[in-house]
Amino acid sequence: MKIINVVGARPNFMKMAPIIDQLNKHPESFSHILVHTGQHYDERMSASFFEALGMPRPDVNLEVGSGSHAEQTARIMVEFEKVCLTEKPDLVIVVGDVNSTMACTITAKKLGIRVAHVEAGLRSRDMSMPEEINRLCTDVLCDYLFTTDRFADENLRAEGIPAEKIFFVGNVMIDTLLKHRELAARVGLVEKWGLKHGAFATLTLHRPSNVDDRPTLVGILDALREISRTVPIVFPIHPRTRKMIEQFGLMDYFASTEKPTGIWLTEPLGYLEFLNLNMHARLILTDSGGLQEESTVLGVPCITLRNNTERPVTCEVGTNFLVGTDRDRILDVARSIMEGRSKKGCVPDKWDGKAAERIVEILSSLRLIENIN
Ligand code: UD1
């Protein structure tokens, strides 16, 4: 079976790495190439992850870069179509919910190529999120839908997707976390920055709904400033967020000390460095999807700065609190966590480091090539 694996943006890399590892264990069954769309291109948003995760360099980089949604999606489609026509794969594997995921799915399907979606079925029910549109379009087209939890299976079935296309395999992002946990523990960033275990918070913030709207961003920053009087907050800042904070003139919120105090900005961190911080944090604050899952597995309380989540299992089973963006509500929940009223949390079913193994086993058992012919 000839496969094209697709990645485009930062959260894709941790999801694809274990799949490539597993495919490499079966050279008699699979040949595969890696296509990077170039949606993320800065060293700290892209190349550094390949190195940390031991991923092969992409065989093809489409170098599409940034743009409006239509521009970016269209550029990916035009360039990816050429690769598909040259390579003639039997299967394309896409992961996650970024523009690259959707663009490559549409392109491949229109050429009659089968597509597998890893992390299928997640739904926020919020159509103002570009990712929700990407998820819906991807899942309706894909032939094989690999899910992380039972909620996702239910979502897909409720949308009329036949049960035989849905495979509950677990969470590939957690495969990567469990594989790198010990290595990350030895990175020593917490000590290097003079932080104390369990006495600091980490923060990520990049959703357009949070960072592109000044009043929303100010409300969040007000709450964070209060929290940072109790514990310093380390904030590896996404390029999009930095741009907006500078544009809105909000740099005064951030400490300009050498070591973490207050809300403390740093450039985007590498995978192992950020995992090193998160595993020792008292609290994680985020609007990202992946971090809701990672905090659940690390057993660290997570405040999600959004009104909805496509990952409800992290709230129902894990350590996640869906809090929204209201200043007072964020402070209430943060206070109660600091006072020890957190959730104990469990690790969801099949988040055990073997999701990619299950995916590759299932792919081995599919008679894909015969089906296509
Ligand atoms: C994208 C994904 C989002 C994911 C996030 C993780 C979509 C619709 N969004 O959002 O789901 O959670 O990645 O980071 O696919 N930029 C740089 N350097 C880079 C990449 C981006 O400076 O390497 C800046 C550019 O100004 C760009 C902006 O960030 O316009 C936004 O990048 P884009 O890829 O469009 O979306 P993200 O916000 O990163």
Short mmCIF file of C-alpha atoms and ligand atoms in Angstrom, two decimals:
data_model
loop_
_atom_site.label_atom_id
_atom_site.label_comp_id
_atom_site.label_asym_id
_atom_site.label_seq_id
_atom_site.Cartn_x
_atom_site.Cartn_y
_atom_site.Cartn_z
CA MET A 1 0.00 0.00 0.00
CA LYS A 2 1.45 3.36 -1.00
CA ILE A 3 0.58 6.12 1.46
CA ILE A 4 0.98 9.89 1.52
CA ASN A 5 1.08 11.20 5.09
CA VAL A 6 0.13 14.88 5.37
CA VAL A 7 1.20 17.44 7.99
CA GLY A 8 0.83 21.20 7.92
CA ALA A 9 0.72 22.93 11.27
CA ARG A 10 2.35 22.48 14.66
CA PRO A 11 -0.20 20.16 16.32
CA ASN A 12 -0.05 17.80 13.33
CA PHE A 13 3.56 16.82 13.92
CA MET A 14 3.01 15.11 17.30
CA LYS A 15 0.06 13.20 15.80
CA MET A 16 1.88 11.96 12.70
CA ALA A 17 5.17 10.95 14.37
CA PRO A 18 3.89 7.70 15.95
CA ILE A 19 2.03 6.71 12.76
CA ILE A 20 5.25 6.99 10.75
CA ASP A 21 7.07 4.94 13.41
CA GLN A 22 4.52 2.17 13.13
CA LEU A 23 4.41 2.21 9.31
CA ASN A 24 8.20 1.86 9.32
CA LYS A 25 7.85 -1.39 11.22
CA HIS A 26 6.04 -2.97 8.26
CA PRO A 27 8.08 -2.19 5.13
CA GLU A 28 6.70 -5.32 3.47
CA SER A 29 3.18 -3.86 3.62
CA PHE A 30 3.62 -0.10 3.31
CA SER A 31 5.63 2.46 1.41
CA HIS A 32 5.02 6.03 2.47
CA ILE A 33 6.09 9.60 1.89
CA LEU A 34 5.60 12.66 4.06
CA VAL A 35 4.13 15.85 2.61
CA HIS A 36 4.40 19.09 4.63
CA THR A 37 2.05 21.74 3.28
CA GLY A 38 4.13 24.55 4.81
CA GLN A 39 1.12 26.06 6.63
CA HIS A 40 3.51 26.54 9.56
CA TYR A 41 7.01 27.47 8.48
CA ASP A 42 8.89 29.24 11.31
CA GLU A 43 11.70 27.10 12.75
CA ARG A 44 10.03 27.19 16.20
CA MET A 45 6.60 26.29 14.80
CA SER A 46 7.80 23.51 12.51
CA ALA A 47 11.37 22.26 11.95
CA SER A 48 12.26 22.07 15.66
CA PHE A 49 9.44 19.53 16.15
CA PHE A 50 10.74 17.21 13.46
CA GLU A 51 14.05 17.08 15.26
CA ALA A 52 12.61 16.63 18.78
CA LEU A 53 10.22 13.89 17.66
CA GLY A 54 12.76 12.07 15.50
CA MET A 55 10.58 12.50 12.42
CA PRO A 56 11.99 12.13 8.91
CA ARG A 57 12.31 15.39 6.99
CA PRO A 58 9.32 15.87 4.67
CA ASP A 59 9.81 14.35 1.21
CA VAL A 60 7.84 17.24 -0.24
CA ASN A 61 7.20 20.72 1.17
CA LEU A 62 4.41 22.61 -0.60
CA GLU A 63 5.58 25.89 1.01
CA VAL A 64 2.14 27.46 0.97
CA GLY A 65 2.77 29.78 3.95
CA SER A 66 0.18 32.10 5.53
CA GLY A 67 -2.85 33.78 3.96
CA SER A 68 -6.60 34.10 4.32
CA HIS A 69 -8.43 30.82 4.78
CA ALA A 70 -9.46 30.71 1.13
CA GLU A 71 -5.98 31.58 -0.11
CA GLN A 72 -4.23 29.07 2.12
CA THR A 73 -6.72 26.27 1.44
CA ALA A 74 -6.66 26.89 -2.31
CA ARG A 75 -2.86 26.98 -2.50
CA ILE A 76 -2.62 23.70 -0.60
CA MET A 77 -5.16 22.08 -2.95
CA VAL A 78 -3.39 23.22 -6.13
CA GLU A 79 0.01 22.04 -4.92
CA PHE A 80 -1.18 18.81 -3.30
CA GLU A 81 -3.03 17.77 -6.44
CA LYS A 82 0.27 17.80 -8.35
CA VAL A 83 1.87 15.54 -5.73
CA CYS A 84 -1.05 13.09 -5.84
CA LEU A 85 -0.93 12.93 -9.64
CA THR A 86 2.80 12.17 -9.58
CA GLU A 87 2.83 9.78 -6.63
CA LYS A 88 -0.48 7.99 -7.29
CA PRO A 89 -0.98 6.86 -3.66
CA ASP A 90 -3.46 4.21 -2.57
CA LEU A 91 -4.22 6.13 0.58
CA VAL A 92 -3.75 9.61 2.05
CA ILE A 93 -3.56 9.95 5.85
CA VAL A 94 -4.55 13.30 7.39
CA VAL A 95 -4.54 14.22 11.09
CA GLY A 96 -6.27 16.84 13.25
CA ASP A 97 -8.40 19.74 12.08
CA VAL A 98 -6.24 22.41 10.47
CA ASN A 99 -6.69 23.90 7.01
CA SER A 100 -4.14 21.44 5.60
CA THR A 101 -6.24 18.51 6.87
CA MET A 102 -9.35 19.63 5.00
CA ALA A 103 -7.59 20.88 1.85
CA CYS A 104 -5.71 17.62 1.27
CA THR A 105 -8.80 15.51 1.98
CA ILE A 106 -10.88 17.32 -0.64
CA THR A 107 -8.06 17.17 -3.18
CA ALA A 108 -7.42 13.45 -2.74
CA LYS A 109 -11.10 12.46 -2.75
CA LYS A 110 -11.71 14.35 -6.00
CA LEU A 111 -8.94 12.29 -7.56
CA GLY A 112 -10.62 9.08 -6.32
CA ILE A 113 -7.96 8.42 -3.67
CA ARG A 114 -9.00 6.97 -0.32
CA VAL A 115 -8.40 9.10 2.76
CA ALA A 116 -8.02 8.16 6.42
CA HIS A 117 -8.64 10.79 9.10
CA VAL A 118 -6.89 10.40 12.42
CA GLU A 119 -8.69 12.24 15.27
CA ALA A 120 -12.06 12.07 13.54
CA GLY A 121 -15.45 12.89 15.04
CA LEU A 122 -14.51 15.72 17.42
CA ARG A 123 -17.23 18.40 17.43
CA SER A 124 -17.45 21.75 19.23
CA ARG A 125 -20.78 22.62 17.53
CA ASP A 126 -19.30 26.08 17.04
CA MET A 127 -19.34 26.96 13.37
CA SER A 128 -17.43 30.19 14.00
CA MET A 129 -14.33 28.03 14.60
CA PRO A 130 -12.47 27.37 11.35
CA GLU A 131 -11.45 24.00 12.79
CA GLU A 132 -15.10 22.89 13.15
CA ILE A 133 -15.64 23.48 9.44
CA ASN A 134 -12.45 21.58 8.70
CA ARG A 135 -13.58 18.66 10.88
CA LEU A 136 -17.01 18.40 9.30
CA CYS A 137 -15.78 18.58 5.71
CA THR A 138 -12.99 16.11 6.37
CA ASP A 139 -15.10 13.52 8.16
CA VAL A 140 -17.94 13.50 5.66
CA LEU A 141 -15.47 12.69 2.88
CA CYS A 142 -13.10 10.25 4.54
CA ASP A 143 -13.16 6.50 4.08
CA TYR A 144 -11.57 5.53 7.40
CA LEU A 145 -12.29 7.51 10.56
CA PHE A 146 -10.00 6.84 13.49
CA THR A 147 -11.39 8.23 16.74
CA THR A 148 -9.95 9.12 20.15
CA ASP A 149 -13.04 8.51 22.31
CA ARG A 150 -16.61 7.20 22.31
CA PHE A 151 -18.13 10.71 22.10
CA ALA A 152 -16.49 11.05 18.70
CA ASP A 153 -17.93 7.72 17.54
CA GLU A 154 -21.40 8.89 18.59
CA ASN A 155 -20.98 12.21 16.77
CA LEU A 156 -20.06 10.44 13.55
CA ARG A 157 -22.89 7.93 13.78
CA ALA A 158 -25.37 10.76 14.49
CA GLU A 159 -24.19 12.39 11.25
CA GLY A 160 -25.02 9.23 9.34
CA ILE A 161 -21.48 7.90 8.87
CA PRO A 162 -21.67 4.10 8.51
CA ALA A 163 -20.33 2.23 11.55
CA GLU A 164 -17.92 0.17 9.42
CA LYS A 165 -15.92 3.32 8.59
CA ILE A 166 -15.40 4.23 12.26
CA PHE A 167 -12.53 2.80 14.34
CA PHE A 168 -12.03 3.74 17.99
CA VAL A 169 -8.26 3.48 18.33
CA GLY A 170 -7.25 5.96 21.06
CA ASN A 171 -5.12 9.08 20.90
CA VAL A 172 -1.96 9.34 18.80
CA MET A 173 -0.97 12.63 20.45
CA ILE A 174 -0.83 10.73 23.73
CA ASP A 175 1.32 8.03 22.08
CA THR A 176 3.87 10.79 21.52
CA LEU A 177 3.52 12.21 25.01
CA LEU A 178 4.02 8.85 26.71
CA LYS A 179 6.99 8.03 24.50
CA HIS A 180 8.75 11.32 25.31
CA ARG A 181 7.72 11.78 28.92
CA GLU A 182 10.94 10.49 30.50
CA LEU A 183 13.14 12.36 28.07
CA ALA A 184 11.18 15.57 28.74
CA ALA A 185 11.54 15.08 32.50
CA ARG A 186 15.31 15.33 32.03
CA VAL A 187 15.24 18.58 30.03
CA GLY A 188 15.59 20.68 33.19
CA LEU A 189 13.92 23.87 31.95
CA VAL A 190 11.97 24.26 35.21
CA GLU A 191 15.22 24.36 37.17
CA LYS A 192 17.02 26.48 34.59
CA TRP A 193 14.36 29.16 34.90
CA GLY A 194 14.33 28.96 38.72
CA LEU A 195 10.74 27.70 38.86
CA LYS A 196 9.50 25.47 41.67
CA HIS A 197 7.63 22.24 40.93
CA GLY A 198 3.90 22.80 41.36
CA ALA A 199 4.30 26.56 41.89
CA PHE A 200 3.83 28.05 38.42
CA ALA A 201 1.31 27.98 35.58
CA THR A 202 1.69 27.62 31.83
CA LEU A 203 -0.43 29.37 29.24
CA THR A 204 -1.19 29.05 25.53
CA LEU A 205 -3.53 31.38 23.71
CA HIS A 206 -3.99 31.66 19.98
CA ARG A 207 -7.65 31.13 18.98
CA PRO A 208 -8.79 33.97 16.72
CA SER A 209 -11.95 34.33 18.88
CA ASN A 210 -9.75 35.09 21.91
CA VAL A 211 -6.84 37.02 20.47
CA ASP A 212 -8.30 38.92 17.52
CA ASP A 213 -10.97 40.67 19.64
CA ARG A 214 -9.54 43.36 21.96
CA PRO A 215 -12.22 43.30 24.74
CA THR A 216 -12.08 39.49 24.99
CA LEU A 217 -8.29 39.52 25.11
CA VAL A 218 -8.24 42.27 27.76
CA GLY A 219 -10.71 40.31 29.95
CA ILE A 220 -8.50 37.23 29.76
CA LEU A 221 -5.32 39.21 30.43
CA ASP A 222 -6.93 40.91 33.46
CA ALA A 223 -7.72 37.51 34.95
CA LEU A 224 -4.24 36.21 34.15
CA ARG A 225 -2.63 39.22 35.81
CA GLU A 226 -4.53 38.44 39.01
CA ILE A 227 -3.56 34.75 38.91
CA SER A 228 0.07 35.69 38.29
CA ARG A 229 0.17 37.47 41.66
CA THR A 230 -0.03 33.95 43.20
CA VAL A 231 1.97 31.91 40.65
CA PRO A 232 4.09 33.09 37.73
CA ILE A 233 2.56 32.25 34.35
CA VAL A 234 4.92 31.13 31.58
CA PHE A 235 3.48 32.10 28.20
CA PRO A 236 5.17 30.75 25.06
CA ILE A 237 3.51 33.08 22.63
CA HIS A 238 2.15 32.06 19.22
CA PRO A 239 3.22 34.46 16.41
CA ARG A 240 -0.41 35.34 15.70
CA THR A 241 -0.99 36.33 19.35
CA ARG A 242 2.18 38.41 19.55
CA LYS A 243 1.09 40.31 16.47
CA MET A 244 -2.34 41.08 17.98
CA ILE A 245 -0.99 42.05 21.42
CA GLU A 246 1.42 44.49 19.80
CA GLN A 247 -1.30 45.84 17.52
CA PHE A 248 -3.69 46.38 20.48
CA GLY A 249 -0.93 48.02 22.58
CA LEU A 250 -1.21 45.44 25.38
CA MET A 251 2.48 44.71 26.01
CA ASP A 252 2.22 46.35 29.47
CA TYR A 253 0.58 43.21 30.82
CA PHE A 254 3.82 41.29 30.53
CA ALA A 255 6.82 41.16 32.84
CA SER A 256 10.14 42.07 31.26
CA THR A 257 12.28 40.23 33.80
CA GLU A 258 14.95 37.71 32.89
CA LYS A 259 13.38 34.91 34.96
CA PRO A 260 9.65 34.11 35.07
CA THR A 261 7.55 36.54 37.11
CA GLY A 262 4.02 37.81 36.48
CA ILE A 263 2.83 36.85 33.02
CA TRP A 264 6.12 36.01 31.38
CA LEU A 265 6.50 35.84 27.61
CA THR A 266 8.82 33.48 25.83
CA GLU A 267 9.15 32.46 22.18
CA PRO A 268 7.25 29.27 21.18
CA LEU A 269 8.96 26.35 22.94
CA GLY A 270 10.11 23.02 21.57
CA TYR A 271 8.07 19.90 22.27
CA LEU A 272 10.28 18.52 25.04
CA GLU A 273 10.78 21.89 26.73
CA PHE A 274 7.07 22.62 26.90
CA LEU A 275 6.28 19.11 28.13
CA ASN A 276 8.94 19.59 30.82
CA LEU A 277 7.10 22.70 32.03
CA ASN A 278 3.61 21.24 31.79
CA MET A 279 4.41 18.08 33.72
CA HIS A 280 5.52 20.19 36.71
CA ALA A 281 2.93 22.99 36.46
CA ARG A 282 0.36 23.73 39.18
CA LEU A 283 -2.11 24.75 36.51
CA ILE A 284 -2.39 24.89 32.72
CA LEU A 285 -4.41 27.66 31.06
CA THR A 286 -5.17 27.21 27.38
CA ASP A 287 -7.45 27.65 24.41
CA SER A 288 -5.72 24.90 22.44
CA GLY A 289 -7.23 21.48 21.78
CA GLY A 290 -4.19 19.29 22.31
CA LEU A 291 -3.26 20.74 25.67
CA GLN A 292 -6.65 19.83 27.11
CA GLU A 293 -5.76 16.22 26.32
CA GLU A 294 -2.14 16.39 27.45
CA SER A 295 -3.03 17.95 30.83
CA THR A 296 -5.53 15.15 31.44
CA VAL A 297 -2.84 12.52 30.93
CA LEU A 298 -0.32 14.47 33.03
CA GLY A 299 -2.93 14.81 35.79
CA VAL A 300 -2.46 18.59 35.89
CA PRO A 301 -5.58 20.80 36.27
CA CYS A 302 -6.44 22.64 33.06
CA ILE A 303 -8.55 25.78 32.64
CA THR A 304 -9.85 25.97 29.09
CA LEU A 305 -10.39 29.57 28.05
CA ARG A 306 -13.23 28.79 25.66
CA ASN A 307 -17.01 28.44 25.84
CA ASN A 308 -17.07 25.05 24.17
CA THR A 309 -14.80 22.11 23.62
CA GLU A 310 -14.65 19.41 20.96
CA ARG A 311 -12.94 17.26 23.61
CA PRO A 312 -15.61 16.78 26.33
CA VAL A 313 -13.96 13.58 27.51
CA THR A 314 -11.21 15.71 29.08
CA CYS A 315 -13.85 17.43 31.27
CA GLU A 316 -15.92 14.35 32.04
CA VAL A 317 -13.05 11.95 32.70
CA GLY A 318 -9.93 14.12 32.94
CA THR A 319 -8.69 17.25 34.71
CA ASN A 320 -10.13 19.88 32.36
CA PHE A 321 -12.48 22.73 33.38
CA LEU A 322 -14.34 24.45 30.55
CA VAL A 323 -14.38 28.00 31.88
CA GLY A 324 -14.86 30.49 29.03
CA THR A 325 -13.35 33.95 28.82
CA ASP A 326 -15.15 35.90 31.57
CA ARG A 327 -12.60 37.46 33.95
CA ASP A 328 -14.43 36.65 37.20
CA ARG A 329 -15.27 33.11 36.21
CA ILE A 330 -11.63 32.40 35.28
CA LEU A 331 -10.52 33.77 38.65
CA ASP A 332 -13.11 31.75 40.59
CA VAL A 333 -12.04 28.47 39.03
CA ALA A 334 -8.32 29.28 39.30
CA ARG A 335 -8.73 30.13 43.01
CA SER A 336 -10.59 26.95 43.73
CA ILE A 337 -7.89 24.89 41.95
CA MET A 338 -5.12 26.67 43.91
CA GLU A 339 -6.99 25.90 47.12
CA GLY A 340 -6.84 22.23 46.20
CA ARG A 341 -10.40 21.77 44.95
CA SER A 342 -9.44 20.16 41.67
CA LYS A 343 -10.55 17.01 39.90
CA LYS A 344 -8.66 13.81 40.47
CA GLY A 345 -9.13 12.83 36.86
CA CYS A 346 -8.55 9.55 35.03
CA VAL A 347 -6.94 8.76 31.71
CA PRO A 348 -9.57 8.05 29.03
CA ASP A 349 -9.91 4.59 27.56
CA LYS A 350 -7.19 3.61 25.05
CA TRP A 351 -5.03 6.70 25.69
CA ASP A 352 -2.31 4.18 26.39
CA GLY A 353 0.43 4.83 23.85
CA LYS A 354 -0.84 2.23 21.36
CA ALA A 355 -3.19 4.21 19.12
CA ALA A 356 -0.83 4.32 16.13
CA GLU A 357 -0.18 0.60 16.47
CA ARG A 358 -3.93 -0.02 16.28
CA ILE A 359 -4.28 2.25 13.26
CA VAL A 360 -1.55 0.47 11.34
CA GLU A 361 -2.96 -2.93 12.28
CA ILE A 362 -6.34 -1.88 10.90
CA LEU A 363 -4.77 -0.51 7.71
CA SER A 364 -2.91 -3.81 7.25
CA SER A 365 -6.14 -5.70 7.43
CA LEU A 366 -7.93 -3.55 4.84
CA ARG A 367 -7.97 -4.80 1.30
CA LEU A 368 -7.53 -1.27 0.09
CA ILE A 369 -5.78 -1.85 -3.20
CA GLU A 370 -8.32 -4.41 -4.39
CA ASN A 371 -11.10 -2.05 -3.36
CA ILE A 372 -9.70 0.77 -5.43
CA ASN A 373 -9.25 -1.36 -8.52
C1 UD1 B 1 -3.44 26.92 13.05
C2 UD1 B 1 -4.72 26.09 12.99
C3 UD1 B 1 -5.23 25.84 14.40
C4 UD1 B 1 -4.14 25.27 15.29
C5 UD1 B 1 -2.93 26.18 15.24
C6 UD1 B 1 -1.79 25.65 16.08
C7 UD1 B 1 -6.17 26.42 11.06
C8 UD1 B 1 -7.41 27.05 10.59
N1 UD1 B 1 -5.76 26.78 12.27
O1 UD1 B 1 -3.79 28.18 13.59
O2 UD1 B 1 -6.30 24.93 14.36
O3 UD1 B 1 -4.63 25.16 16.61
O4 UD1 B 1 -2.49 26.28 13.88
O5 UD1 B 1 -0.72 26.56 16.10
O6 UD1 B 1 -5.61 25.63 10.35
N2 UD1 B 1 2.47 32.47 11.61
C9 UD1 B 1 3.83 32.69 11.70
N3 UD1 B 1 4.67 31.63 11.53
C10 UD1 B 1 4.24 30.38 11.29
C11 UD1 B 1 2.86 30.15 11.17
C12 UD1 B 1 1.98 31.20 11.35
O7 UD1 B 1 4.26 33.81 11.93
O8 UD1 B 1 5.06 29.44 11.15
C13 UD1 B 1 1.53 33.60 11.81
C14 UD1 B 1 1.13 34.28 10.51
O9 UD1 B 1 0.96 35.65 10.78
C15 UD1 B 1 -0.21 33.65 10.22
C16 UD1 B 1 -0.77 33.45 11.60
O10 UD1 B 1 0.34 33.10 12.41
O11 UD1 B 1 -1.02 34.45 9.41
C17 UD1 B 1 -1.81 32.37 11.68
O12 UD1 B 1 -1.30 31.13 11.15
P1 UD1 B 1 -2.32 30.01 10.58
O13 UD1 B 1 -1.57 28.79 10.20
O14 UD1 B 1 -3.20 30.63 9.57
O15 UD1 B 1 -3.24 29.71 11.81
P2 UD1 B 1 -2.88 29.45 13.34
O16 UD1 B 1 -3.45 30.54 14.15
O17 UD1 B 1 -1.44 29.09 13.54
#
